[in-house]
Short mmCIF file of C-alpha atoms in Angstrom, two decimals:
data_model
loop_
_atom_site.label_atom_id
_atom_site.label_comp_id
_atom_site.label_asym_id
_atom_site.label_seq_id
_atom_site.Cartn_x
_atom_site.Cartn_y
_atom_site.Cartn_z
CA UNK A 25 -29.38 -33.31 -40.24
CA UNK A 26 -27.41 -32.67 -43.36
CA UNK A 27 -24.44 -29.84 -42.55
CA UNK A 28 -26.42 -28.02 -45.52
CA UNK A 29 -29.46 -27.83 -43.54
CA UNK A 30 -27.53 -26.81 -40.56
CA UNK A 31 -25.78 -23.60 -42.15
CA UNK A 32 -29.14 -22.57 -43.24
CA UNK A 33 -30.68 -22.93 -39.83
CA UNK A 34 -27.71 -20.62 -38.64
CA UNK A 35 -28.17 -18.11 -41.35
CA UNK A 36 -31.62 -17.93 -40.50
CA UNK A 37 -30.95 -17.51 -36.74
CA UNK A 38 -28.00 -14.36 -37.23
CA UNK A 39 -30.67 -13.15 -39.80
CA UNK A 40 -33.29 -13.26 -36.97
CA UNK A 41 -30.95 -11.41 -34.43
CA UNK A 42 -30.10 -8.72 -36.87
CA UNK A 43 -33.62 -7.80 -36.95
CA UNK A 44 -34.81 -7.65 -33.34
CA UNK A 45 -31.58 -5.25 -33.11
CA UNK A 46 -32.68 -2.95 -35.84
CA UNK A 47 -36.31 -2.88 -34.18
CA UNK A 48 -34.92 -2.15 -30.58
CA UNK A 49 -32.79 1.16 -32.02
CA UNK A 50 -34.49 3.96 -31.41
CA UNK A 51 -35.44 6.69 -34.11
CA UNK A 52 -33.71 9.47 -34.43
CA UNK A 53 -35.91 12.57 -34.04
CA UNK A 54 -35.06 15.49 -36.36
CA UNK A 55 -36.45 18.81 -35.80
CA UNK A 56 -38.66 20.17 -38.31
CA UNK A 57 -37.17 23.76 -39.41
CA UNK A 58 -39.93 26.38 -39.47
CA UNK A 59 -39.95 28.64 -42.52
CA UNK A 60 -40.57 32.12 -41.33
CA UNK A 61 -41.98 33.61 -44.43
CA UNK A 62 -39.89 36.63 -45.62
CA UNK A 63 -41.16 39.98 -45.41
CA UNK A 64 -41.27 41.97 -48.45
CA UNK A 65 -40.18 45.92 -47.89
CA UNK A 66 -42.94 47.77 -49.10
CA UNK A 67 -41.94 49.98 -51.56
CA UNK A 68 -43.32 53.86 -51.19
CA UNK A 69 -44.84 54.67 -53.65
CA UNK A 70 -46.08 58.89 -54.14
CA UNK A 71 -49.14 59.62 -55.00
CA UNK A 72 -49.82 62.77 -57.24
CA UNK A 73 -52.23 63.88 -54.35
CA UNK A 74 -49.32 63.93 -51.85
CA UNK A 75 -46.79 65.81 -54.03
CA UNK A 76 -49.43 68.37 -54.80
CA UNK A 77 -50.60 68.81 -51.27
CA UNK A 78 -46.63 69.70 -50.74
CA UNK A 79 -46.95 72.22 -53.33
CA UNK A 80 -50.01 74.14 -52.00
CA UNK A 81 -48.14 74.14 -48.57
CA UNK A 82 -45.44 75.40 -50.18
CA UNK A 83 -47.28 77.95 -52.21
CA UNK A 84 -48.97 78.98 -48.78
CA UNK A 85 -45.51 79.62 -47.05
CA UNK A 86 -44.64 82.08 -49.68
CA UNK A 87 -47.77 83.88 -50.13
CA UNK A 88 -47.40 84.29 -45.80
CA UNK A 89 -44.00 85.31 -46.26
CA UNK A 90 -44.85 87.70 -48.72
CA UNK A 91 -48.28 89.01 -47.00
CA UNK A 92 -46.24 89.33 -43.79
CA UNK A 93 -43.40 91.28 -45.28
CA UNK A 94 -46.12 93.49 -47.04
CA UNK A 95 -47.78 94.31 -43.14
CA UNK A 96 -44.47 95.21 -41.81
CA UNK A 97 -43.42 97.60 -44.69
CA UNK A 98 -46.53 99.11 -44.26
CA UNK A 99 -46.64 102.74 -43.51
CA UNK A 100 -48.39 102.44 -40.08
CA UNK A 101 -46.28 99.61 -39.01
CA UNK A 102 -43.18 101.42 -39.50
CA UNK A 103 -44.33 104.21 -37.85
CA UNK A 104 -45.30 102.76 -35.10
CA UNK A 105 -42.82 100.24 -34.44
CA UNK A 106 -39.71 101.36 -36.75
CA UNK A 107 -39.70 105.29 -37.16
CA UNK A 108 -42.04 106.36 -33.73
CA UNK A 109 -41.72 110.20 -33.47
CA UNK A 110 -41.90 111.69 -29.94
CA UNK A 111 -41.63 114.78 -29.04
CA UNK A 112 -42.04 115.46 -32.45
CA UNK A 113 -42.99 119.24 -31.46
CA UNK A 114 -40.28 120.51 -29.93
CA UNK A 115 -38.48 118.69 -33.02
CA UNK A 116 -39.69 120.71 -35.67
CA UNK A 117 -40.22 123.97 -33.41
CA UNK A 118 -36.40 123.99 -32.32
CA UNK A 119 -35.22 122.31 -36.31
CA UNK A 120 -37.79 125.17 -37.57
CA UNK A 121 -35.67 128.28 -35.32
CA UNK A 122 -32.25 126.61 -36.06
CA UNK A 123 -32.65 126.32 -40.14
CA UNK A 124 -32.58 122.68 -39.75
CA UNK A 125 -34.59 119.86 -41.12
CA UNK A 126 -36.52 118.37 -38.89
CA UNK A 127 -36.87 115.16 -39.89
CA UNK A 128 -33.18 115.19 -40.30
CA UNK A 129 -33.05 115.76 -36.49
CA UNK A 130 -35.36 112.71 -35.86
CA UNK A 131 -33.29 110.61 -37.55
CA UNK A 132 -29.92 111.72 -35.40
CA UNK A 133 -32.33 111.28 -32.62
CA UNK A 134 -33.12 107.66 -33.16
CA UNK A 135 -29.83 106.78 -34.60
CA UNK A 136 -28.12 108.50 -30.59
CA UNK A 137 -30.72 107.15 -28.36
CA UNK A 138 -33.63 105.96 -29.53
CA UNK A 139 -35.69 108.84 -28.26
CA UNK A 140 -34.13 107.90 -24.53
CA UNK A 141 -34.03 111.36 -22.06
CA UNK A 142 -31.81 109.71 -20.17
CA UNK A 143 -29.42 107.90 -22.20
CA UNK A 144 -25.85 108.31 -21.53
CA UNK A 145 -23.36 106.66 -23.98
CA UNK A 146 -19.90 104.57 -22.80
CA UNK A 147 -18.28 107.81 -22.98
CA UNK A 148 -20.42 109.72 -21.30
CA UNK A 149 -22.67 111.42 -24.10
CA UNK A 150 -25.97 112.44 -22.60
CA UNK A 151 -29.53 112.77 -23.43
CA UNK A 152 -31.68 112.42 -26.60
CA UNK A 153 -29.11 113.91 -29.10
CA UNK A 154 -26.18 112.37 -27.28
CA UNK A 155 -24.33 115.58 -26.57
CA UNK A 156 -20.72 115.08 -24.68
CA UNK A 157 -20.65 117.16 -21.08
CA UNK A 158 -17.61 119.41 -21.84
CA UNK A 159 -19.89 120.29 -25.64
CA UNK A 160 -23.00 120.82 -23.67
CA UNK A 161 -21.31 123.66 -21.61
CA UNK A 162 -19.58 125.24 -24.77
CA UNK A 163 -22.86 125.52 -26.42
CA UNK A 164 -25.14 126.89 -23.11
CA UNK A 165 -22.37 129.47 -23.34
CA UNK A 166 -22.55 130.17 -26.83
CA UNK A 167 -26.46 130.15 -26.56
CA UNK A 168 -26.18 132.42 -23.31
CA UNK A 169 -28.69 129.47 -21.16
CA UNK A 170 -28.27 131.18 -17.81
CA UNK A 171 -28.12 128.71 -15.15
CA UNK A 172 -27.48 125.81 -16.91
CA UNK A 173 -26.32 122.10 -15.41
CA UNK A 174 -25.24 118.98 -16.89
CA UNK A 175 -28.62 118.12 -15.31
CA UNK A 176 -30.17 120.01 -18.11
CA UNK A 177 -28.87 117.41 -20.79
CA UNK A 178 -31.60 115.28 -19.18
CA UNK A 179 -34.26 117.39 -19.89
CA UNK A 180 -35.90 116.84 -23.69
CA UNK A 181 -36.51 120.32 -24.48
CA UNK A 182 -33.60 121.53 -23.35
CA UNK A 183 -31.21 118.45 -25.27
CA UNK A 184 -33.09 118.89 -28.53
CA UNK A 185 -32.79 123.17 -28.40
CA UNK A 186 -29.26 122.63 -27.96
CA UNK A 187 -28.59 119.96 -30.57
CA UNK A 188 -30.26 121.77 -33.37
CA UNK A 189 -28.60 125.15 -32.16
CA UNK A 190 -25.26 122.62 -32.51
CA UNK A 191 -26.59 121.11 -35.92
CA UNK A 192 -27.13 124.82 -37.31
CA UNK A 193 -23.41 125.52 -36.29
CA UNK A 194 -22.18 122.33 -37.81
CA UNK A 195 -24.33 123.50 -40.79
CA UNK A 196 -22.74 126.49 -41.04
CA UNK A 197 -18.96 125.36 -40.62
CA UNK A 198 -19.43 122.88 -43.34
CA UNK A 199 -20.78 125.00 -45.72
CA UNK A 200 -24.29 122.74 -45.61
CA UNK A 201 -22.03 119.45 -46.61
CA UNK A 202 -24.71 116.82 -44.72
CA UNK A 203 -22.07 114.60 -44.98
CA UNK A 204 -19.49 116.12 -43.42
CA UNK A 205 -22.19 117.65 -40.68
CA UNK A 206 -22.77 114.36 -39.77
CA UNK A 207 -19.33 113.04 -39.98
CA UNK A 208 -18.95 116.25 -37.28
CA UNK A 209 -21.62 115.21 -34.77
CA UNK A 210 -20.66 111.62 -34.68
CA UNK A 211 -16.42 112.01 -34.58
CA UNK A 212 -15.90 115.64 -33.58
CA UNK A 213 -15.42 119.02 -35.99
CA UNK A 214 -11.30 118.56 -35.12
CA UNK A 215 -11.63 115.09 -36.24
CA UNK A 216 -13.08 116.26 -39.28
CA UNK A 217 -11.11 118.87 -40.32
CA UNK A 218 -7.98 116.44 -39.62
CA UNK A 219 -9.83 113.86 -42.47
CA UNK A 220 -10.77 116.27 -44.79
CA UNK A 221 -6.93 117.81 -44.92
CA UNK A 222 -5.41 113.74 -44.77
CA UNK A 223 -7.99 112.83 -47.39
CA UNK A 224 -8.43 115.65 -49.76
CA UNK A 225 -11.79 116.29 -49.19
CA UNK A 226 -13.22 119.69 -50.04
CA UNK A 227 -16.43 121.32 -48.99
CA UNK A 228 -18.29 119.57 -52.03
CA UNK A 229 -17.39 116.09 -50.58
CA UNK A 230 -20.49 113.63 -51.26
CA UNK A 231 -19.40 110.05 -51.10
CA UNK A 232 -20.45 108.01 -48.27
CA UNK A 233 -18.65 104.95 -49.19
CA UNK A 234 -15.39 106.98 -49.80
CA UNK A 235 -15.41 107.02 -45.71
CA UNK A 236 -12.33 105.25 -44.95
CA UNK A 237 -13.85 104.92 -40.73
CA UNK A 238 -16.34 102.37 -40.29
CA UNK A 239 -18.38 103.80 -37.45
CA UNK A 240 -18.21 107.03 -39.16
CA UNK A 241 -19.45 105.68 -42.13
CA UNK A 242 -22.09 103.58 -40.86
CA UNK A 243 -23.48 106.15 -38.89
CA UNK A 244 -23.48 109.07 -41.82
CA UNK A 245 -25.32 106.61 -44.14
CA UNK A 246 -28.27 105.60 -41.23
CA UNK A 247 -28.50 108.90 -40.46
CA UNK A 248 -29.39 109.78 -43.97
CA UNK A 249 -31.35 107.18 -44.55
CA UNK A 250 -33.57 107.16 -42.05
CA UNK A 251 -33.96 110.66 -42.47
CA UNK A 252 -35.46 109.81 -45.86
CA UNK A 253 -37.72 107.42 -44.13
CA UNK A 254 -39.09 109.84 -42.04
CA UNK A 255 -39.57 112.30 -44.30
CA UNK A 256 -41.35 109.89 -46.34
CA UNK A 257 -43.86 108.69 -43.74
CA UNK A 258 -44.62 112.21 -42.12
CA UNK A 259 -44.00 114.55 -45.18
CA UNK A 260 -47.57 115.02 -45.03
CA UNK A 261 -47.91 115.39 -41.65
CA UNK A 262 -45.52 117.77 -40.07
CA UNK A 263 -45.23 121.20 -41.10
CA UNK A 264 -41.85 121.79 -41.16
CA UNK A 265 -41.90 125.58 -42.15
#
């Protein structure tokens, strides 16, 4: 055999090798990658029906609001749940005796105690018209109640004829300032004499707001306004001459 041949023959015998080694490799495996699809936000979109269905809700709301604040304004409401008059006799027959108004008297009333026989303020005040122990006694003796008792503060009769008796005195020492009556009942006559001579106030004193005491003040301007309440809801219904 030429050495031609024989090259050959070894070529063809590596060539052969390299082949069964390629075929016994194994094959790689690659894992296939899973596409998870991509979810798309949904975009929110109104509808005309929603946004008016908002409206008529909102439109309701108000129209509640409104038909509810109409109910509790309402005369009979705020009589019986706001301005309630008890003992709304001996009111207007002790206011009546005393030159007082009456519904002037209901309004100190609620604005004291709430119409409360036995309330008894943190300083002692007593009864419907809040009247102060040591007060009581100077006006049973003024009044010439024979056998009277701090007990009697309790009574309602007895606490309203002796407030309006003590209204018509304020009335009188005033000079029939309402103001200044009421600054009287709520702070003391001495404490309002001492104001009116600090302050300059005469006897024809009228501004509410010019009350430099805050609990003073408050008070005088409740008091008069809920006497205008009440003499708007019962003006027709109590004689009060």
């Amino acid at each position: 055999m030429s050495e031609k041949k024989t090259k050959q023959v070894r070529q063809g015998k590596k060539d052969l090798r390299e082949d069964l080694k390629l075929q016994e490799k194994p094959k790689s495996r690659r894992m296939k990658r899973v596409r998870r699809p991509v979810k798309k936000k949904k975009k929110i979109i109104r509808k005309p029906g929603s946004v008016r269905g908002w409206l008529y809700a909102l439109l309701l709301l108000v129209v509640l609001v409104f038909i509810g604040w109409r109910i509790w304004r309402s005369d009979a409401v705020q009589m019986r749940f706001v301005y309630m008059w008890p003992y709304q006799n001996e009111i207007v027959t002790y206011a009546r005796r005393n030159d007082i108004d009456p519904f002037l008297v209901a309004a100190v009333i609620k604005n004291e105690s709430e119409f409360k026989p036995g309330a008894v303020s943190p300083v002692g005040a007593i009864g419907m018209m809040q009247i102060m122990p040591e007060t009581g006694e100077w006006i049973a003796g003024q009044m010439g109640l024979n056998g009277y008792s701090l007990e009697a503060l309790y009574n309602p009769g007895t606490n309203i004829r002796m407030g309006c008796w003590y209204l018509s005195e304020l009335k009188y020492e005033f000079k029939d300032n309402l103001l200044l009556m009421m600054m009287a009942y709520n702070a003391g006559r001495g404490n309002t004499h001492g104001w009116m001579n600090a302050n300059g106030w005469d006897y024809n004193f009228g501004e509410t707001k010019a009350i430099p005491y805050p609990e003073s003040r408050n008070y005088v301007a409740s008091v008069l306004h809920d006497r205008d309440e009440y003499y708007r809801l019962y003006k027709d219904k109590v004689d009060s001459k």
